[in-house]
Short mmCIF file of C-alpha atoms and ligand atoms in Angstrom, two decimals:
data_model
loop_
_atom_site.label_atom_id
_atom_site.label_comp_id
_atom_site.label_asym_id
_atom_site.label_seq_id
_atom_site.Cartn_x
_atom_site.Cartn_y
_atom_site.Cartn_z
CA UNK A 1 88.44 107.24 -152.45
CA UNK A 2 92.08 108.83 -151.53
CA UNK A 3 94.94 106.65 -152.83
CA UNK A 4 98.10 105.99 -150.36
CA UNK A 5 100.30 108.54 -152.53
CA UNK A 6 98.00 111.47 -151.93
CA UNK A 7 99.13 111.09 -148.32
CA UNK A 8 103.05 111.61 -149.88
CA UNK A 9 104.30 115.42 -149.40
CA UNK A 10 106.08 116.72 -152.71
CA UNK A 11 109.68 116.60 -152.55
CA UNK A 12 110.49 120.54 -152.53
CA UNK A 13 114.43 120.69 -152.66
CA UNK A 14 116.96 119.23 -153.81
CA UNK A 15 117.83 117.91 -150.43
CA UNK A 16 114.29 116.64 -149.56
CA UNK A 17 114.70 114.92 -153.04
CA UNK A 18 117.42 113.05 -152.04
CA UNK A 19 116.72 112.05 -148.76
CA UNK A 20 113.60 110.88 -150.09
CA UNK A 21 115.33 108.73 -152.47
CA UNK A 22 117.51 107.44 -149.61
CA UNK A 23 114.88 106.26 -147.63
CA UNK A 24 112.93 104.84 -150.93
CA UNK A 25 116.00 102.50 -151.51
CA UNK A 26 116.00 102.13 -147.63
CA UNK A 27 112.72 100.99 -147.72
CA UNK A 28 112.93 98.64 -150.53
CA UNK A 29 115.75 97.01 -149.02
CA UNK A 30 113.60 96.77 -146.21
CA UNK A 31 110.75 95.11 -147.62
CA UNK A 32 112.41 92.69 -149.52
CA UNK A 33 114.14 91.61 -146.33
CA UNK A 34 110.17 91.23 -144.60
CA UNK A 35 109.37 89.65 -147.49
CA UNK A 36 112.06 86.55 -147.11
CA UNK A 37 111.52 86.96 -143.71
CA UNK A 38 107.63 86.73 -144.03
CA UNK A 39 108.11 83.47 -146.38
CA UNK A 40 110.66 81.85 -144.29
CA UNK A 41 108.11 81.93 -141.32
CA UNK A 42 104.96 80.74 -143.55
CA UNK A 43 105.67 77.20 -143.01
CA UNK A 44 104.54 75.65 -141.28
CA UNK A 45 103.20 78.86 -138.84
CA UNK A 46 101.60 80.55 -140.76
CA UNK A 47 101.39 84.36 -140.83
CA UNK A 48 101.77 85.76 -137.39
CA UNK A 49 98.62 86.78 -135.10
CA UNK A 50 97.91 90.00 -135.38
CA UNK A 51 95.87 91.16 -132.28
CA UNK A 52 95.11 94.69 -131.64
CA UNK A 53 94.40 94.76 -127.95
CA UNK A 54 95.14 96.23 -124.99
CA UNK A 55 98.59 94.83 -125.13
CA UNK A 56 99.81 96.34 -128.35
CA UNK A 57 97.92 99.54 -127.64
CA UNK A 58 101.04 101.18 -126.45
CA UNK A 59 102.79 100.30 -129.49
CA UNK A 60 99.87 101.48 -131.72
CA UNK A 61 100.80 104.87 -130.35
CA UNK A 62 102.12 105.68 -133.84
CA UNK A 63 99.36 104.18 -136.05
CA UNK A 64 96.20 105.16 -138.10
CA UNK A 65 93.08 103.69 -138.58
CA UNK A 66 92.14 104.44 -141.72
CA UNK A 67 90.67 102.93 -145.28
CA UNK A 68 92.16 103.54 -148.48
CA UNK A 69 92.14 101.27 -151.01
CA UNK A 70 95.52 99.74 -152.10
CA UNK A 71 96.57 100.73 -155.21
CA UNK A 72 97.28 97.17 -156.09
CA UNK A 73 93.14 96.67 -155.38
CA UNK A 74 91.78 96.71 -158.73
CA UNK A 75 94.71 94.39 -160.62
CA UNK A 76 93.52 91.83 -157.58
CA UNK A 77 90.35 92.01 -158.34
CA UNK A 78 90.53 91.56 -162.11
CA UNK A 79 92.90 88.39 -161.59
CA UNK A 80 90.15 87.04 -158.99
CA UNK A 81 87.83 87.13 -161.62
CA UNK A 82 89.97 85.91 -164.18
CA UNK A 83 91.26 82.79 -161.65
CA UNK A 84 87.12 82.43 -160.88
CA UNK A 85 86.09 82.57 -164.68
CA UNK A 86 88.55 79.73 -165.60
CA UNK A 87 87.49 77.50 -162.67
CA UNK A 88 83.82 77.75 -163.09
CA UNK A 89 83.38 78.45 -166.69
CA UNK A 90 81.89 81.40 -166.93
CA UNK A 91 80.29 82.27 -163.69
CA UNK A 92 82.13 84.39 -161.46
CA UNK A 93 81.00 82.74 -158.28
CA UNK A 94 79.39 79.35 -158.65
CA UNK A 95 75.45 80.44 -158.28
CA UNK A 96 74.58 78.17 -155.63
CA UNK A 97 77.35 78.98 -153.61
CA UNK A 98 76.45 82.24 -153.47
CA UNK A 99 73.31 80.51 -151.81
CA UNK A 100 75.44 78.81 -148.99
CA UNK A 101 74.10 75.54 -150.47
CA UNK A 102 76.54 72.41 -151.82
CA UNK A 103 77.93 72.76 -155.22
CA UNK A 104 79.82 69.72 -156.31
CA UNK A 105 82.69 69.86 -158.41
CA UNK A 106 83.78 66.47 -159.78
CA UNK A 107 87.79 66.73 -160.55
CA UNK A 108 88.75 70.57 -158.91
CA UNK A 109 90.94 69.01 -156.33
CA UNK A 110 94.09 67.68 -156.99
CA UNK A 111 93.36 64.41 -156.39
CA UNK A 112 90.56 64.44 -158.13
CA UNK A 113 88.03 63.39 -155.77
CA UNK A 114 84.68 65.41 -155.23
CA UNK A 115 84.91 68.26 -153.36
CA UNK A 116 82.66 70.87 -152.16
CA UNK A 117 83.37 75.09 -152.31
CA UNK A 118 81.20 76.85 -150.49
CA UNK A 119 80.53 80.50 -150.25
CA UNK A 120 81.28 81.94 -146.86
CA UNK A 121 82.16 85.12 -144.20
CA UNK A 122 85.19 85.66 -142.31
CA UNK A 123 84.05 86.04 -138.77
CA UNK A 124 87.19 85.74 -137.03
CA UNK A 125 90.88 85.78 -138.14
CA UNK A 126 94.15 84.71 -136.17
CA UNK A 127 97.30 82.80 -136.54
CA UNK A 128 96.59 82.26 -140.24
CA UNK A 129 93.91 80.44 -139.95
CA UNK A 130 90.12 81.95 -139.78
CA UNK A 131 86.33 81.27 -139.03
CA UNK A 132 84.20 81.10 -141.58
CA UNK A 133 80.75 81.46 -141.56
CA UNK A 134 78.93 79.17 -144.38
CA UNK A 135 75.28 78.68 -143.48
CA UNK A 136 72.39 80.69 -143.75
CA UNK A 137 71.41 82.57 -141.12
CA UNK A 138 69.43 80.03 -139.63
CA UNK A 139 72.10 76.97 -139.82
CA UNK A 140 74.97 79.66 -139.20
CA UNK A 141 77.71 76.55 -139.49
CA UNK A 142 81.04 78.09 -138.79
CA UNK A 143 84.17 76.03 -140.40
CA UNK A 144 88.04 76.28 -139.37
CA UNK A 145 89.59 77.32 -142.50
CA UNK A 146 93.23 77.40 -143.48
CA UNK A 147 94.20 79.45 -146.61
CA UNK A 148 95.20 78.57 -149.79
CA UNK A 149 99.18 78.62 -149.92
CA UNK A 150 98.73 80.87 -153.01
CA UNK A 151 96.56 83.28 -150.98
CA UNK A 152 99.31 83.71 -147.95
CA UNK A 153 102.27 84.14 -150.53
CA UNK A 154 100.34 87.01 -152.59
CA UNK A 155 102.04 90.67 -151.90
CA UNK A 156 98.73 92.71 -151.10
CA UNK A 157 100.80 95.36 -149.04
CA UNK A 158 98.52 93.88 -146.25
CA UNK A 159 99.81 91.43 -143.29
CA UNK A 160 96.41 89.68 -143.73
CA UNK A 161 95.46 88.24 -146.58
CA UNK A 162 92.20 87.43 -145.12
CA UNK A 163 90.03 89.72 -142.58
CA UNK A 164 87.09 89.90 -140.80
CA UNK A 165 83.99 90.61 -142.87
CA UNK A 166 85.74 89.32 -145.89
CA UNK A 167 83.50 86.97 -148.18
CA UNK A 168 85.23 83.98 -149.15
CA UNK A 169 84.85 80.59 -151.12
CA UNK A 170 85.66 77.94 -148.78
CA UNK A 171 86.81 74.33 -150.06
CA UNK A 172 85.72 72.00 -147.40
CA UNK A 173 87.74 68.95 -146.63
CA UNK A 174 84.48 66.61 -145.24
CA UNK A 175 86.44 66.47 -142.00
CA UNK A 176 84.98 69.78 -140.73
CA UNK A 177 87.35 72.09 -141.65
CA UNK A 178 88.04 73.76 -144.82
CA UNK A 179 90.40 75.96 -146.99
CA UNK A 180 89.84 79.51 -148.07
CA UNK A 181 89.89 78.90 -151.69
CA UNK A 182 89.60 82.65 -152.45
CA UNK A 183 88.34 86.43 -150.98
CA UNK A 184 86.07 88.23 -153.02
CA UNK A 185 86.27 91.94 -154.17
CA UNK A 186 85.62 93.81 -151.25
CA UNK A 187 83.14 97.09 -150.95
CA UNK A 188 85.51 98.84 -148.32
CA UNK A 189 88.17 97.93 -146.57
CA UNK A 190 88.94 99.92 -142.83
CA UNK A 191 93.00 99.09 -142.69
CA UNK A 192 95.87 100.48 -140.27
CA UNK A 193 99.64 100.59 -140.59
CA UNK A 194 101.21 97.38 -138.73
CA UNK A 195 102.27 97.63 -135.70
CA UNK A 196 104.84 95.85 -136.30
CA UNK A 197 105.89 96.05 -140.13
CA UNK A 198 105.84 100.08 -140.83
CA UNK A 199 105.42 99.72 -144.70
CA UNK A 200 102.74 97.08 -144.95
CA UNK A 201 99.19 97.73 -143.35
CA UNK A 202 96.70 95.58 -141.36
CA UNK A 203 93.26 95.16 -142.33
CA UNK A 204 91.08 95.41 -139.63
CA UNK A 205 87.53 94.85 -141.34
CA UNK A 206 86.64 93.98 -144.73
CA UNK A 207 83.44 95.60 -146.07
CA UNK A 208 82.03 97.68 -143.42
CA UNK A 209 79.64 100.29 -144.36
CA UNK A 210 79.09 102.67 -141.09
CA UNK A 211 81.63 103.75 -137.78
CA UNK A 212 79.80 103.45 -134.28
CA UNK A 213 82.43 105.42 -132.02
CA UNK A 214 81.27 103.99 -128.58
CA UNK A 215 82.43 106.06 -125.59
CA UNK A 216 81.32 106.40 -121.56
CA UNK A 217 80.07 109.16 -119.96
CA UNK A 218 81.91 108.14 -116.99
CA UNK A 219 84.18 104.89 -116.07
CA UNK A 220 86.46 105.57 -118.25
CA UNK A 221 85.60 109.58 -118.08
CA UNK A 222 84.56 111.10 -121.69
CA UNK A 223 87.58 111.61 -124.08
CA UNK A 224 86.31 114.06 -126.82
CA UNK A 225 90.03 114.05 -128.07
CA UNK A 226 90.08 110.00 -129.03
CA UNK A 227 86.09 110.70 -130.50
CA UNK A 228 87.68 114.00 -133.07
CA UNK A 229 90.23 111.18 -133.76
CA UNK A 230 87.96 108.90 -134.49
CA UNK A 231 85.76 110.91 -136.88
CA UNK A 232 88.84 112.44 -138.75
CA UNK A 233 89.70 107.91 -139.65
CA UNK A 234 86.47 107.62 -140.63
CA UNK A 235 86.13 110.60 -142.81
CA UNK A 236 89.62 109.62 -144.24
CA UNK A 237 87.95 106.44 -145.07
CA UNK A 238 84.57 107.53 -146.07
CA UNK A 239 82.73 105.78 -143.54
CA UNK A 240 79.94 107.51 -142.51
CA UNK A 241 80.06 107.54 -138.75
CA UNK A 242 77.69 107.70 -135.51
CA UNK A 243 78.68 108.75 -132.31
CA UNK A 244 77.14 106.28 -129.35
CA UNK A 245 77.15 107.59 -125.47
CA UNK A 246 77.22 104.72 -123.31
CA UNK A 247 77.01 104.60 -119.47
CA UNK A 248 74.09 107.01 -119.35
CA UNK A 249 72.98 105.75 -116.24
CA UNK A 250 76.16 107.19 -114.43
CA UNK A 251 75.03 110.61 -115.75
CA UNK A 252 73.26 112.90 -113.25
CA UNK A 253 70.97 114.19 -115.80
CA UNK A 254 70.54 114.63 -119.67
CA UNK A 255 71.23 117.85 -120.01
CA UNK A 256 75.23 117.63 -119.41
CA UNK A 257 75.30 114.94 -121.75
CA UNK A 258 73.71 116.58 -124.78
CA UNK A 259 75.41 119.91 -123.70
CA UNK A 260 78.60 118.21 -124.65
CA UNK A 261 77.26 116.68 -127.61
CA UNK A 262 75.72 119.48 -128.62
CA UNK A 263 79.07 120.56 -130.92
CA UNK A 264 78.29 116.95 -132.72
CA UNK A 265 74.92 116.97 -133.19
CA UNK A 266 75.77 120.87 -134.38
CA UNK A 267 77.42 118.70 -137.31
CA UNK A 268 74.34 116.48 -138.07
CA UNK A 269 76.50 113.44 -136.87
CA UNK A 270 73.91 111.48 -135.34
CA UNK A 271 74.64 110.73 -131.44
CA UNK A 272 72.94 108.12 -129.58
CA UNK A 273 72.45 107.98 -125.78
CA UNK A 274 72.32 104.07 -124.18
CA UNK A 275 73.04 102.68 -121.27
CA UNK A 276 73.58 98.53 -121.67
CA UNK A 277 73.12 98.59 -118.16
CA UNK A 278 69.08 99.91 -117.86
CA UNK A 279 68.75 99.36 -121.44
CA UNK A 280 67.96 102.53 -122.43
CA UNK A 281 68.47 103.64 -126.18
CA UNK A 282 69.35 100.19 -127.16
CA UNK A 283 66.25 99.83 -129.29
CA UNK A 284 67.24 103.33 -131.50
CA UNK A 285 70.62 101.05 -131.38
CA UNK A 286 69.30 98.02 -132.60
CA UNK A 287 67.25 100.02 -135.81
CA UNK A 288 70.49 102.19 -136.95
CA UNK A 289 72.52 98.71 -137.10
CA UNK A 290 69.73 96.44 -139.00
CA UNK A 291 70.67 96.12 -142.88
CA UNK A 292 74.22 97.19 -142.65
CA UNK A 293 77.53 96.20 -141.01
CA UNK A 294 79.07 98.22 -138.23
CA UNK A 295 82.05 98.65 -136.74
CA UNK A 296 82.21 99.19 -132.66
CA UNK A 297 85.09 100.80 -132.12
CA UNK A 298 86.43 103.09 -128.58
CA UNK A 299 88.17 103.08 -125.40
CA UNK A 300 88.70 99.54 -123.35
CA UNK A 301 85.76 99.41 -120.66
CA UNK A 302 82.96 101.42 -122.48
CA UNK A 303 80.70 99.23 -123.28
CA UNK A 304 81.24 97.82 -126.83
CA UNK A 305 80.59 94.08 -125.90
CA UNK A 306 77.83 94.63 -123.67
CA UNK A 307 76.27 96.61 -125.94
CA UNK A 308 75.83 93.99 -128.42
CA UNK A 309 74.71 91.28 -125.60
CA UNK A 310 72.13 93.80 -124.80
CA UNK A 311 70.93 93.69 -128.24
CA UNK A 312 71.33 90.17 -128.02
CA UNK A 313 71.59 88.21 -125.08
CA UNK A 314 72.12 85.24 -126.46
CA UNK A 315 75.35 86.03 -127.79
CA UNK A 316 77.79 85.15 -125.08
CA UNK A 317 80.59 87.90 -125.68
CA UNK A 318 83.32 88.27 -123.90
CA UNK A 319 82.80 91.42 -121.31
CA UNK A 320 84.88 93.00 -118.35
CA UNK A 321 84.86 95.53 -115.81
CA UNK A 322 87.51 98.14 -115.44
CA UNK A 323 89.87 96.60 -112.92
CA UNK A 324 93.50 97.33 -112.50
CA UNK A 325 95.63 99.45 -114.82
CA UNK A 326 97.89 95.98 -115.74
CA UNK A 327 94.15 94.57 -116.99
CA UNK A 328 95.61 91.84 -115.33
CA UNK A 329 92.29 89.05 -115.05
CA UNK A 330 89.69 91.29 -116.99
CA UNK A 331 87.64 89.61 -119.92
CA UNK A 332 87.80 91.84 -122.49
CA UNK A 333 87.91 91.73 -126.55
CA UNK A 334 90.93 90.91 -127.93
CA UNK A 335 90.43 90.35 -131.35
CA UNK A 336 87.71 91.79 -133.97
CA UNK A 337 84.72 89.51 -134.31
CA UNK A 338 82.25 89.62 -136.67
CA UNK A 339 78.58 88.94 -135.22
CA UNK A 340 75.73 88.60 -137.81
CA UNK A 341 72.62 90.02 -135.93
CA UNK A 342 70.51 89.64 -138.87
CA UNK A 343 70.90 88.30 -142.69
CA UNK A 344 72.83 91.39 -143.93
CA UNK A 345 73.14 92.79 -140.49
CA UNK A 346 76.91 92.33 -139.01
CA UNK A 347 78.53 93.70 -136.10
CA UNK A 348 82.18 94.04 -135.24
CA UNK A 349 83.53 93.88 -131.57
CA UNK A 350 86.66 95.42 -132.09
CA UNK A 351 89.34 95.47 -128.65
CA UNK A 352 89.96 98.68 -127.19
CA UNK A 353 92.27 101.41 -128.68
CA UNK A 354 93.93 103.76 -126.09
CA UNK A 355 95.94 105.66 -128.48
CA UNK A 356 94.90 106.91 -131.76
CA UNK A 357 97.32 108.38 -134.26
CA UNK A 358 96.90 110.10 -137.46
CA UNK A 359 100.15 108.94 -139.50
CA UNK A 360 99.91 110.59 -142.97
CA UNK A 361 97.83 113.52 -142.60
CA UNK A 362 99.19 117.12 -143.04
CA UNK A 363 98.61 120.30 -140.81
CA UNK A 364 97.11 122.00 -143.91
CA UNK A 365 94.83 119.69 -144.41
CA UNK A 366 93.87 118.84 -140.48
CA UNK A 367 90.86 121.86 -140.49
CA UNK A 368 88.96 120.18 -143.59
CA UNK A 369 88.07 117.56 -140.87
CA UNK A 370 86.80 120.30 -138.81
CA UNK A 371 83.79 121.41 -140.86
CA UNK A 372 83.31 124.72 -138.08
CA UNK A 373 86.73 125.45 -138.12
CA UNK A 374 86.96 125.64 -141.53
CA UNK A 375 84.04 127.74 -142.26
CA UNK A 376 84.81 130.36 -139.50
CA UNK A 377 88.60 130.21 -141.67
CA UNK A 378 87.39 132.18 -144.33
CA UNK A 379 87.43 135.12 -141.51
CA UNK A 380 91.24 134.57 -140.62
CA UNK A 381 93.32 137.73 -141.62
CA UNK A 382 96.06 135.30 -143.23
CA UNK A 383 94.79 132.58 -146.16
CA UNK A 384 97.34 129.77 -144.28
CA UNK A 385 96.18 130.88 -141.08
CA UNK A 386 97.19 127.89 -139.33
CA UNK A 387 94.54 129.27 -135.96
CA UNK A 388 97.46 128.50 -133.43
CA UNK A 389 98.98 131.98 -132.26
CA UNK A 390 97.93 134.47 -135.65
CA UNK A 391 96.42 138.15 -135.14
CA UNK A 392 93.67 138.39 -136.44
CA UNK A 393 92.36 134.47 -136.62
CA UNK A 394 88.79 134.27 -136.93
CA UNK A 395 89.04 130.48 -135.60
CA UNK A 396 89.96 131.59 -132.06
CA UNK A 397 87.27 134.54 -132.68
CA UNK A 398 84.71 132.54 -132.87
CA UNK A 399 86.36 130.08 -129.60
CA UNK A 400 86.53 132.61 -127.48
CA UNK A 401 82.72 133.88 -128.61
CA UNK A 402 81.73 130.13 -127.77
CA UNK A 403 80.76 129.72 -131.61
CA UNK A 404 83.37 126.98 -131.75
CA UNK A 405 83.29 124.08 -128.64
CA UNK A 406 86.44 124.62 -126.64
CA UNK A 407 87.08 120.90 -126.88
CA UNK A 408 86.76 120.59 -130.33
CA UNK A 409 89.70 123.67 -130.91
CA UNK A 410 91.64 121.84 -128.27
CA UNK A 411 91.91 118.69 -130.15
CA UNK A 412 92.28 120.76 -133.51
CA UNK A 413 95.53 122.01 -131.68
CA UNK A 414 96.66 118.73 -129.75
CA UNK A 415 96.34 116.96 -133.09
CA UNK A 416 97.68 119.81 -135.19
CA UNK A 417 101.42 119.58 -132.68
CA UNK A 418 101.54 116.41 -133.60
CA UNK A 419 101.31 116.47 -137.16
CA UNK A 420 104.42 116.92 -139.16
N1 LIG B 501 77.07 101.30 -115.35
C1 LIG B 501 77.23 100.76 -116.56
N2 LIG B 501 78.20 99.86 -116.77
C2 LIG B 501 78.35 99.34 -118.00
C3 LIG B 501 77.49 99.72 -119.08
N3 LIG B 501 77.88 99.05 -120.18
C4 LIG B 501 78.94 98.29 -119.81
N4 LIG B 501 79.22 98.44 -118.51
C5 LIG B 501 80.30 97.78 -117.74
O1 LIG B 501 81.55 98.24 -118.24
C6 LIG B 501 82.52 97.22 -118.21
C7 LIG B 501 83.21 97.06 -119.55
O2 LIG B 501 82.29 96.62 -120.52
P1 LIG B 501 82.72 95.86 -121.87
O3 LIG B 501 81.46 95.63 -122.62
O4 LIG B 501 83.58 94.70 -121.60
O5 LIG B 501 83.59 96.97 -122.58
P2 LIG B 501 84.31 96.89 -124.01
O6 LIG B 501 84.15 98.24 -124.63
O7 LIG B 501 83.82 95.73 -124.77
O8 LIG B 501 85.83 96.70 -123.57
P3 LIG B 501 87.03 96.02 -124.43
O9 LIG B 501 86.54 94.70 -124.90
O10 LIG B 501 88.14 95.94 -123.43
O11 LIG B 501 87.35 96.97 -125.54
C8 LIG B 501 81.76 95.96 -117.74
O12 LIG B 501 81.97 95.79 -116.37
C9 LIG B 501 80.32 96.30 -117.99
O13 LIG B 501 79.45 95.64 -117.12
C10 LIG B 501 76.46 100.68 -118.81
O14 LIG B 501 75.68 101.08 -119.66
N5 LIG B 501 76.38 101.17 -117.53
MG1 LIG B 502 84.79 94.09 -125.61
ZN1 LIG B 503 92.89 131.49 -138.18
#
């Protein structure tokens, strides 16, 4: 797991040392002013919505998608189970809880009366409030939950204290809504820098185990750029991650499609073919989502939502065809929602993401994520062969040979002018 410092170049003069401590104190300054501004604005709003549509796409231009686990993570975690020891005596998480069933706890709340915590998972978050999910599979009761004042006030470094996929306790209040009494460790966290707030990050999806990188064949056209992108996040964040085709039946005939996969599958990155539409390939779907959670993430219009209604119909998600440029009337995700499909199988729905930026990574580092281009490296005449304009570069060799796709050098370069 990479820490956020291993992202941080080494100061190498004494200039670059103090500019860096210029924009350190800058920074500071900066976050304690977020900070009052952040509690001034807690009551009684609540931390601001953070959707991640189509409308702040433009703004996202900028922004990663990446996990890395704060460095604050592990303190958090030993105070949760320092704060859950003390309450319960002992156990961690109260044992039936963990079941989803009742536990009663004469005397927790502060007025005494009987209240009862349940265990529970985030399926939605918004507006600092959240939907949690705390029945069984079969009951699947979903509760309105506020959070805990002590919960929105923590610094985490995150603008969401609380995300999708998180497990929670839940207090209920017997009205039929709840607080979130507390989040649990999490296993992995996928987290981007705000939008809006450059040194704090958002946390997209708590505890996600596998990336499904949904794209078209056609409507909208293929983008093999925003899918490099997309692998590059996920191996930043050690998520494995599986590349799904959608649209198939707009293809004119298999062949062009695994032609141009043929540089992933080349890579043992397992690509699936579907088309939500005739519903072909949504059984091989269905069987590489059961047992884990998954998050759906690509370009507005592919197919992410009606992916998951054609695995299951009943679920009534919010879909939209590819109207106007303004997306003025379409239906489309605009917030990450966690579906359970199973009892430890979860979905995602994330919105659309146009743009996809790479904040934090360095050139030198950009061909790792290219496992051909750095093995055909060792060729280059020059060890820091950068495989832009060098004599003697093996890289563009092996290009020009057709050893290395054309597309995947020409997002190795379109990423590599961006990078500072
Ligand atoms: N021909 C064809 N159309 C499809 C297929 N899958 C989805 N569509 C259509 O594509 C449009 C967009 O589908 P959505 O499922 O809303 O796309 P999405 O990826 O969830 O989009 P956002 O929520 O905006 O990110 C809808 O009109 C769907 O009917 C498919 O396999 N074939
Ligand atoms: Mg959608
Ligand atoms: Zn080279």
């Amino acid at each position: 797991m990479k820490s956020g410092s291993n992202y941080l170049r080494k100061p190498k003069t004494d200039v670059d040392r103090a500019l860096k401590n210029m924009e350190k104190s800058k920074r500071r300054r900066q976050i304690e002013a977020e900070r009052k501004k952040f509690r001034r604005n807690q009551q009684p709003k609540g931390p601001r919505r953070k959707s991640w549509g189509v409308e702040d796409a433009d703004e996202a231009d900028l922004t990663a998608f990446e996990r890395i686990m704060p460095r604050d993570e592990g303190e958090r975690r030993r105070m949760l189970e320092q704060a859950a020891q003390a309450r319960n005596g002992g156990a961690q998480v109260d044992e039936q809880a963990e079941d989803g069933a009742p536990s009663r706890k004469p005397g927790a709340s502060p007025n005494g009366a009987d209240t009862v915590v349940r265990a529970g998972l985030v399926v939605e978050f918004g507006s600092g409030l959240c939907r949690v999910d705390i029945g069984g599979e079969a009951e699947g009761e979903v509760v309105l939950c506020s959070l805990r004042g002590a919960l929105a006030e923590q610094e985490s470094g995150f603008t969401n204290p609380v995300a999708v996929g998180d497990r929670v306790t839940v207090r209920l209040d017997g009205a039929g809504g709840g607080v979130v009494e507390e989040v649990l460790p999490r296993r992995s966290l996928l987290a981007r820098p705000d939008v809006f707030k450059a040194h704090l990050r958002q946390i997209l999806v708590a505890n996600a185990d596998q990336l499904l990188i949904v794209a078209s064949w056609r409507e909208p056209a293929l983008w093999l750029e925003l899918i490099d992108r997309y692998l590059i996040a996920a191996a930043r964040g050690d998520l494995p991650a599986l590349l799904c085709i959608n649209k198939l039946d707009l293809a004119t005939g298999l062949g062009e499609v695994q032609e141009t996969l043929a540089p992933y599958t080349a890579l043992g990155i397992p690509c699936l073919l579907t088309s939500a539409e005739t519903g072909e390939g949504i059984a091989e779907l269905r069987a590489r989502l059961q047992g884990r959670t998954t998050v759906l993430a690509g370009l507005s219009g592919v197919g992410k939502s009606s992916l998951l209604q054609a695995i299951r119909p009943e679920l009534n998600l919010r879909t939209g065809a590819v109207s106007d440029r303004r997306h003025e009337g379409r239906h489309t995700t605009t917030q990450a929602v966690l579906v359970q499909l199973g009892e430890s199988t979860n979905v995602v729905d994330t919105p659309g993401i146009r743009e996809f930026g790479l904040a934090g990574l360095g050139r030198s580092e950009l061909s790792g994520f290219f496992p051909e281009i750095a093995a055909a490296a060792e060729g280059c005449r020059f060890r820091n062969c950068a495989h832009i304009d060098e004599p003697q570069c093996a890289v563009r060799a092996a290009v020009r040979r057709g050893r290395i796709a054309q597309s995947r050098y020409h997002s190795y370069r379109q990423i590599y002018a961006e990078l500072a």
